[in-house]
mmCIF file of C-alpha atoms in Angstrom:
data_model
loop_
_atom_site.group_PDB
_atom_site.id
_atom_site.type_symbol
_atom_site.label_atom_id
_atom_site.label_comp_id
_atom_site.label_asym_id
_atom_site.label_seq_id
_atom_site.Cartn_x
_atom_site.Cartn_y
_atom_site.Cartn_z
ATOM 1 C CA MET A 1 15.773 -1.877 -8.554
ATOM 2 C CA THR A 2 14.132 1.503 -7.932
ATOM 3 C CA ASP A 3 14.121 3.069 -4.482
ATOM 4 C CA ARG A 4 10.419 3.306 -3.681
ATOM 5 C CA ARG A 5 11.209 5.625 -0.785
ATOM 6 C CA LYS A 6 11.982 8.320 -3.366
ATOM 7 C CA ASP A 7 8.732 7.801 -5.258
ATOM 8 C CA GLY A 8 5.706 9.957 -4.584
ATOM 9 C CA ARG A 9 2.993 8.406 -2.475
ATOM 10 C CA ILE A 10 -0.152 7.909 -4.544
ATOM 11 C CA ILE A 11 -3.459 8.428 -2.723
ATOM 12 C CA ALA A 12 -6.792 7.732 -4.424
ATOM 13 C CA LEU A 13 -9.967 9.326 -3.090
ATOM 14 C CA VAL A 14 -12.693 6.795 -3.741
ATOM 15 C CA ASN A 15 -16.406 6.468 -3.134
ATOM 16 C CA ASN A 16 -18.940 4.979 -5.525
ATOM 17 C CA LYS A 17 -21.566 7.299 -4.059
ATOM 18 C CA GLY A 18 -21.693 10.900 -5.255
ATOM 19 C CA GLY A 19 -22.274 13.942 -3.074
ATOM 20 C CA VAL A 20 -19.812 12.998 -0.328
ATOM 21 C CA ALA A 21 -17.335 15.892 -0.859
ATOM 22 C CA LYS A 22 -14.844 13.641 -2.633
ATOM 23 C CA THR A 23 -13.595 16.292 -5.061
ATOM 24 C CA THR A 24 -13.629 18.970 -2.350
ATOM 25 C CA SER A 25 -11.485 16.671 -0.218
ATOM 26 C CA ALA A 26 -9.121 15.781 -3.075
ATOM 27 C CA VAL A 27 -8.483 19.442 -3.927
ATOM 28 C CA ALA A 28 -8.083 20.464 -0.278
ATOM 29 C CA LEU A 29 -5.768 17.537 0.502
ATOM 30 C CA ALA A 30 -3.598 18.243 -2.538
ATOM 31 C CA ALA A 31 -3.444 21.984 -1.825
ATOM 32 C CA GLY A 32 -2.846 21.398 1.881
ATOM 33 C CA LEU A 33 0.059 19.066 1.168
ATOM 34 C CA ALA A 34 1.516 21.684 -1.187
ATOM 35 C CA ASP A 35 1.159 24.306 1.550
ATOM 36 C CA GLU A 36 3.283 22.001 3.729
ATOM 37 C CA GLY A 37 6.072 22.297 1.177
ATOM 38 C CA LYS A 38 5.342 19.041 -0.638
ATOM 39 C CA ARG A 39 5.447 18.713 -4.411
ATOM 40 C CA VAL A 40 1.999 17.476 -5.424
ATOM 41 C CA LEU A 41 0.217 16.317 -8.575
ATOM 42 C CA LEU A 42 -3.587 16.176 -8.571
ATOM 43 C CA VAL A 43 -4.916 13.746 -11.192
ATOM 44 C CA ASP A 44 -8.516 14.476 -12.180
ATOM 45 C CA LEU A 45 -10.164 11.217 -13.278
ATOM 46 C CA ASP A 46 -13.715 12.602 -13.363
ATOM 47 C CA ALA A 47 -15.336 13.503 -16.689
ATOM 48 C CA GLN A 48 -16.868 16.610 -15.094
ATOM 49 C CA GLY A 49 -13.385 18.026 -14.501
ATOM 50 C CA SER A 50 -14.564 19.550 -11.222
ATOM 51 C CA ALA A 51 -11.207 19.270 -9.463
ATOM 52 C CA SER A 52 -9.469 21.000 -12.372
ATOM 53 C CA LEU A 53 -12.056 23.790 -12.543
ATOM 54 C CA SER A 54 -11.800 24.213 -8.759
ATOM 55 C CA LEU A 55 -8.113 25.029 -9.211
ATOM 56 C CA GLY A 56 -8.831 27.854 -11.642
ATOM 57 C CA LEU A 57 -8.474 26.109 -15.003
ATOM 58 C CA ASP A 58 -11.051 27.032 -17.619
ATOM 59 C CA ARG A 59 -12.664 24.479 -19.937
ATOM 60 C CA ALA A 60 -10.263 25.263 -22.778
ATOM 61 C CA GLN A 61 -7.386 24.157 -20.526
ATOM 62 C CA LEU A 62 -8.815 20.713 -19.769
ATOM 63 C CA VAL A 63 -7.480 19.213 -23.007
ATOM 64 C CA PRO A 64 -5.031 17.578 -23.315
ATOM 65 C CA GLY A 65 -5.465 15.936 -19.945
ATOM 66 C CA THR A 66 -5.997 12.605 -18.260
ATOM 67 C CA ALA A 67 -8.103 11.173 -21.088
ATOM 68 C CA GLU A 68 -5.509 11.896 -23.750
ATOM 69 C CA VAL A 69 -2.769 10.385 -21.570
ATOM 70 C CA ILE A 70 -4.484 7.133 -20.637
ATOM 71 C CA LEU A 71 -6.550 6.602 -23.803
ATOM 72 C CA ASP A 72 -4.438 8.146 -26.585
ATOM 73 C CA GLY A 73 -0.910 7.613 -25.298
ATOM 74 C CA LYS A 74 0.002 11.287 -24.968
ATOM 75 C CA PRO A 75 3.101 11.735 -22.753
ATOM 76 C CA VAL A 76 1.995 12.631 -19.250
ATOM 77 C CA ARG A 77 4.359 15.596 -18.920
ATOM 78 C CA ALA A 78 2.738 17.209 -21.968
ATOM 79 C CA ALA A 79 -0.655 17.245 -20.233
ATOM 80 C CA ILE A 80 0.294 18.376 -16.712
ATOM 81 C CA ARG A 81 -0.562 21.991 -15.877
ATOM 82 C CA PRO A 82 0.762 24.233 -13.108
ATOM 83 C CA THR A 83 -1.798 25.840 -10.803
ATOM 84 C CA ALA A 84 -1.895 29.069 -8.823
ATOM 85 C CA VAL A 85 -0.909 27.045 -5.734
ATOM 86 C CA GLU A 86 2.859 26.838 -5.405
ATOM 87 C CA GLY A 87 4.026 23.240 -5.623
ATOM 88 C CA LEU A 88 0.707 21.923 -6.968
ATOM 89 C CA ASP A 89 0.239 20.687 -10.545
ATOM 90 C CA VAL A 90 -2.866 19.151 -12.100
ATOM 91 C CA LEU A 91 -3.517 16.553 -14.777
ATOM 92 C CA PRO A 92 -6.965 17.745 -15.890
ATOM 93 C CA GLY A 93 -10.144 15.754 -16.333
ATOM 94 C CA SER A 94 -12.605 16.352 -19.181
ATOM 95 C CA MET A 95 -15.702 14.941 -20.864
ATOM 96 C CA ALA A 96 -13.422 12.711 -22.955
ATOM 97 C CA LEU A 97 -13.228 10.468 -19.875
ATOM 98 C CA VAL A 98 -16.879 9.487 -20.338
ATOM 99 C CA SER A 99 -15.839 6.704 -22.712
ATOM 100 C CA ALA A 100 -12.791 5.629 -20.683
ATOM 101 C CA ASP A 101 -14.264 2.408 -19.303
ATOM 102 C CA LEU A 102 -15.353 1.260 -22.773
ATOM 103 C CA VAL A 103 -11.974 2.036 -24.319
ATOM 104 C CA LEU A 104 -9.981 0.485 -21.474
ATOM 105 C CA ALA A 105 -12.055 -2.707 -21.652
ATOM 106 C CA GLU A 106 -10.352 -3.503 -24.973
ATOM 107 C CA VAL A 107 -6.815 -2.838 -23.716
ATOM 108 C CA GLN A 108 -4.462 -5.599 -22.603
ATOM 109 C CA GLY A 109 -3.451 -4.994 -18.995
ATOM 110 C CA ARG A 110 -6.350 -2.563 -18.718
ATOM 111 C CA GLU A 111 -6.252 -2.435 -14.899
ATOM 112 C CA ALA A 112 -2.715 -1.014 -14.807
ATOM 113 C CA VAL A 113 -2.788 1.646 -17.539
ATOM 114 C CA LEU A 114 -2.870 4.579 -15.110
ATOM 115 C CA LYS A 115 -0.040 3.128 -13.039
ATOM 116 C CA ALA A 116 2.092 2.862 -16.177
ATOM 117 C CA VAL A 117 1.433 6.381 -17.437
ATOM 118 C CA LEU A 118 2.185 7.944 -14.034
ATOM 119 C CA HIS A 119 5.436 6.025 -13.619
ATOM 120 C CA PRO A 120 7.633 8.545 -15.530
ATOM 121 C CA VAL A 121 6.681 11.413 -13.194
ATOM 122 C CA ARG A 122 6.167 9.585 -9.918
ATOM 123 C CA ALA A 123 9.608 10.359 -8.533
ATOM 124 C CA GLU A 124 9.120 14.066 -9.334
ATOM 125 C CA TYR A 125 6.366 14.451 -6.738
ATOM 126 C CA ASP A 126 6.076 13.811 -3.019
ATOM 127 C CA PHE A 127 2.386 13.009 -3.448
ATOM 128 C CA ILE A 128 0.042 12.193 -6.297
ATOM 129 C CA VAL A 129 -3.642 12.591 -5.394
ATOM 130 C CA LEU A 130 -6.237 10.848 -7.565
ATOM 131 C CA ASP A 131 -9.755 12.307 -7.669
ATOM 132 C CA CYS A 132 -11.937 9.411 -8.824
ATOM 133 C CA PRO A 133 -15.411 9.413 -10.374
ATOM 134 C CA PRO A 134 -18.321 8.129 -8.247
ATOM 135 C CA SER A 135 -18.279 4.575 -9.574
ATOM 136 C CA LEU A 136 -16.406 1.303 -9.388
ATOM 137 C CA GLY A 137 -15.634 1.133 -13.098
ATOM 138 C CA LEU A 138 -12.301 0.551 -14.797
ATOM 139 C CA LEU A 139 -11.052 4.081 -14.122
ATOM 140 C CA VAL A 140 -11.469 3.553 -10.390
ATOM 141 C CA VAL A 141 -9.939 0.077 -10.603
ATOM 142 C CA ASN A 142 -6.964 1.723 -12.339
ATOM 143 C CA ALA A 143 -6.737 4.257 -9.522
ATOM 144 C CA LEU A 144 -6.797 1.535 -6.872
ATOM 145 C CA VAL A 145 -4.090 -0.432 -8.684
ATOM 146 C CA ALA A 146 -1.899 2.661 -9.123
ATOM 147 C CA ALA A 147 -2.365 3.853 -5.549
ATOM 148 C CA ASP A 148 -0.371 3.084 -2.440
ATOM 149 C CA PHE A 149 -3.389 4.092 -0.375
ATOM 150 C CA PHE A 150 -7.033 4.964 -0.839
ATOM 151 C CA LEU A 151 -9.060 7.382 1.252
ATOM 152 C CA VAL A 152 -12.855 7.226 1.525
ATOM 153 C CA PRO A 153 -14.774 10.482 2.119
ATOM 154 C CA LEU A 154 -18.082 9.614 3.762
ATOM 155 C CA THR A 155 -21.102 11.599 4.897
ATOM 156 C CA PRO A 156 -22.602 10.446 8.213
ATOM 157 C CA ASP A 157 -25.902 9.079 6.962
ATOM 158 C CA TYR A 158 -27.317 5.576 6.785
ATOM 159 C CA LEU A 159 -27.152 5.073 2.998
ATOM 160 C CA ALA A 160 -23.550 6.277 2.890
ATOM 161 C CA LEU A 161 -22.664 3.797 5.631
ATOM 162 C CA GLU A 162 -24.231 0.967 3.640
ATOM 163 C CA GLY A 163 -22.272 2.176 0.616
ATOM 164 C CA LEU A 164 -19.022 2.035 2.589
ATOM 165 C CA VAL A 165 -19.607 -1.607 3.473
ATOM 166 C CA ASN A 166 -20.215 -2.416 -0.205
ATOM 167 C CA LEU A 167 -17.217 -0.357 -1.335
ATOM 168 C CA LEU A 168 -14.751 -2.065 0.981
ATOM 169 C CA ALA A 169 -16.124 -5.478 -0.016
ATOM 170 C CA ALA A 170 -15.671 -4.548 -3.679
ATOM 171 C CA VAL A 171 -12.072 -3.463 -3.036
ATOM 172 C CA ASP A 172 -11.403 -6.827 -1.398
ATOM 173 C CA ARG A 173 -12.808 -8.593 -4.476
ATOM 174 C CA ILE A 174 -10.628 -6.461 -6.770
ATOM 175 C CA ARG A 175 -7.580 -7.265 -4.626
ATOM 176 C CA ALA A 176 -8.370 -10.977 -4.749
ATOM 177 C CA GLY A 177 -8.807 -10.889 -8.521
ATOM 178 C CA ILE A 178 -5.928 -8.607 -9.523
ATOM 179 C CA GLY A 179 -3.428 -8.762 -6.698
ATOM 180 C CA HIS A 180 -2.056 -5.426 -5.545
ATOM 181 C CA VAL A 181 -4.396 -2.542 -4.825
ATOM 182 C CA GLY A 182 -3.808 0.327 -2.447
ATOM 183 C CA GLU A 183 -4.328 -0.071 1.284
ATOM 184 C CA LEU A 184 -7.059 1.803 3.134
ATOM 185 C CA LEU A 185 -5.523 5.024 4.453
ATOM 186 C CA GLY A 186 -8.662 6.035 6.277
ATOM 187 C CA VAL A 187 -12.318 7.023 6.256
ATOM 188 C CA LEU A 188 -12.986 10.768 6.386
ATOM 189 C CA LEU A 189 -16.304 11.982 7.754
ATOM 190 C CA THR A 190 -17.444 14.936 5.648
ATOM 191 C CA MET A 191 -20.361 17.379 5.606
ATOM 192 C CA VAL A 192 -20.880 16.710 9.300
ATOM 193 C CA ASP A 193 -23.739 18.699 10.828
ATOM 194 C CA HIS A 194 -23.944 18.164 14.580
ATOM 195 C CA ARG A 195 -27.274 20.004 14.677
ATOM 196 C CA LEU A 196 -28.710 16.773 13.281
ATOM 197 C CA ASN A 197 -28.901 13.851 15.688
ATOM 198 C CA VAL A 198 -28.334 11.398 12.855
ATOM 199 C CA SER A 199 -24.866 12.869 12.175
ATOM 200 C CA GLY A 200 -23.727 12.043 15.685
ATOM 201 C CA GLU A 201 -25.407 8.651 15.751
ATOM 202 C CA ILE A 202 -24.047 7.452 12.399
ATOM 203 C CA GLY A 203 -20.652 8.992 13.088
ATOM 204 C CA THR A 204 -20.426 7.114 16.380
ATOM 205 C CA MET A 205 -21.518 3.900 14.652
ATOM 206 C CA ILE A 206 -18.832 4.306 11.969
ATOM 207 C CA ARG A 207 -16.126 4.980 14.554
ATOM 208 C CA ARG A 208 -17.218 2.037 16.673
ATOM 209 C CA HIS A 209 -17.116 -0.337 13.708
ATOM 210 C CA TYR A 210 -14.009 0.910 11.873
ATOM 211 C CA GLY A 211 -12.021 2.208 14.823
ATOM 212 C CA ARG A 212 -8.674 3.803 14.034
ATOM 213 C CA ALA A 213 -9.346 3.552 10.318
ATOM 214 C CA VAL A 214 -11.552 6.643 10.728
ATOM 215 C CA PHE A 215 -9.638 9.931 10.745
ATOM 216 C CA LYS A 216 -9.896 11.887 13.989
ATOM 217 C CA VAL A 217 -10.792 15.073 12.133
ATOM 218 C CA GLU A 218 -14.281 15.606 10.770
ATOM 219 C CA VAL A 219 -15.081 18.086 7.994
ATOM 220 C CA PRO A 220 -18.106 20.178 8.992
ATOM 221 C CA VAL A 221 -20.819 21.539 6.756
ATOM 222 C CA ASN A 222 -19.269 24.844 5.676
ATOM 223 C CA VAL A 223 -20.618 27.222 3.047
ATOM 224 C CA ARG A 224 -17.092 28.485 2.286
ATOM 225 C CA LEU A 225 -16.162 25.029 0.992
ATOM 226 C CA LYS A 226 -19.050 25.246 -1.479
ATOM 227 C CA GLU A 227 -18.189 28.791 -2.547
ATOM 228 C CA ALA A 228 -14.435 28.374 -3.136
ATOM 229 C CA PRO A 229 -14.620 26.371 -6.438
ATOM 230 C CA SER A 230 -16.725 29.036 -8.156
ATOM 231 C CA PHE A 231 -13.802 31.429 -7.669
ATOM 232 C CA GLY A 232 -11.256 28.863 -8.893
ATOM 233 C CA LYS A 233 -9.573 28.898 -5.494
ATOM 234 C CA THR A 234 -8.743 26.351 -2.837
ATOM 235 C CA ILE A 235 -10.397 26.807 0.541
ATOM 236 C CA PHE A 236 -7.038 27.962 1.926
ATOM 237 C CA ASP A 237 -6.778 30.801 -0.600
ATOM 238 C CA TYR A 238 -10.473 31.652 -0.520
ATOM 239 C CA ASP A 239 -10.967 31.799 3.253
ATOM 240 C CA ALA A 240 -8.035 30.551 5.304
ATOM 241 C CA GLY A 241 -9.962 31.144 8.524
ATOM 242 C CA ALA A 242 -12.973 29.022 7.594
ATOM 243 C CA THR A 243 -13.855 25.995 9.696
ATOM 244 C CA GLY A 244 -13.533 23.890 6.546
ATOM 245 C CA ALA A 245 -9.972 25.122 6.006
ATOM 246 C CA ALA A 246 -9.057 24.263 9.601
ATOM 247 C CA ALA A 247 -10.489 20.768 9.213
ATOM 248 C CA TYR A 248 -8.546 20.044 6.045
ATOM 249 C CA ARG A 249 -5.327 21.316 7.633
ATOM 250 C CA GLU A 250 -5.856 18.713 10.337
ATOM 251 C CA LEU A 251 -6.514 16.072 7.685
ATOM 252 C CA VAL A 252 -3.188 16.907 6.017
ATOM 253 C CA LYS A 253 -1.393 16.411 9.335
ATOM 254 C CA GLU A 254 -3.085 13.058 9.877
ATOM 255 C CA VAL A 255 -2.324 11.909 6.331
ATOM 256 C CA LEU A 256 1.350 12.837 6.645
ATOM 257 C CA HIS A 257 1.530 10.938 9.936
ATOM 258 C CA ARG A 258 -0.208 7.857 8.533
ATOM 259 C CA VAL A 259 2.028 7.609 5.474
ATOM 260 C CA GLY A 260 5.140 8.310 7.519
ATOM 261 C CA ARG A 261 6.115 11.531 5.772
ATOM 262 C CA SER A 262 5.372 14.158 8.405
#
């Protein structure tokens, strides 16, 4: 019997709505954990490969990556790349993931393919962070099944709040149908602009309804967070003094506390 305490914690960042800073949060969380001395693998499950490009990879370095590992059976170690951040590796995403849901639909045990392919390297990392596409397709189901926890980045607006309700209901249905899926680690309010009344109103509503499930830290609207990916740098390397960098450092502390690895 394996000692799960030695295995890396797997955290999936999930939201079926786009534009909520999911990839920004995945990259910052992974890099922030690495800055804390943790060994981290960021798995890019999005066909756009945005997380991989944000870490300085160019398009020629995206293959082989996640698609070749989960769809073609390529050994995971052969597709993992080091990054410029010490302690942080990436399993790149690419356009080959566009067909992933169709291919996985024909596979026996299709919900647990990602969990199986990550198993050989899980004990080599303290954390594995999964950046998911904005959907609830088979790739995201795979991420939820593989994960110990899932984290939901959420902008404080009405439609995003409605989406959160639907997302959590969908996760409950997946859990009822499949069995194990990751537990909710927390809801992270992102792109918060307190100059807008709606940000405060919706944020308060979310905190009132979900209580301690909502992280204490909020990620503000910050132009530096938008600029960093175009330079292939994390926010910590691009502008360590930015308000966005400070917020994600606080997120890392909260995550470590919540998973019991601070």
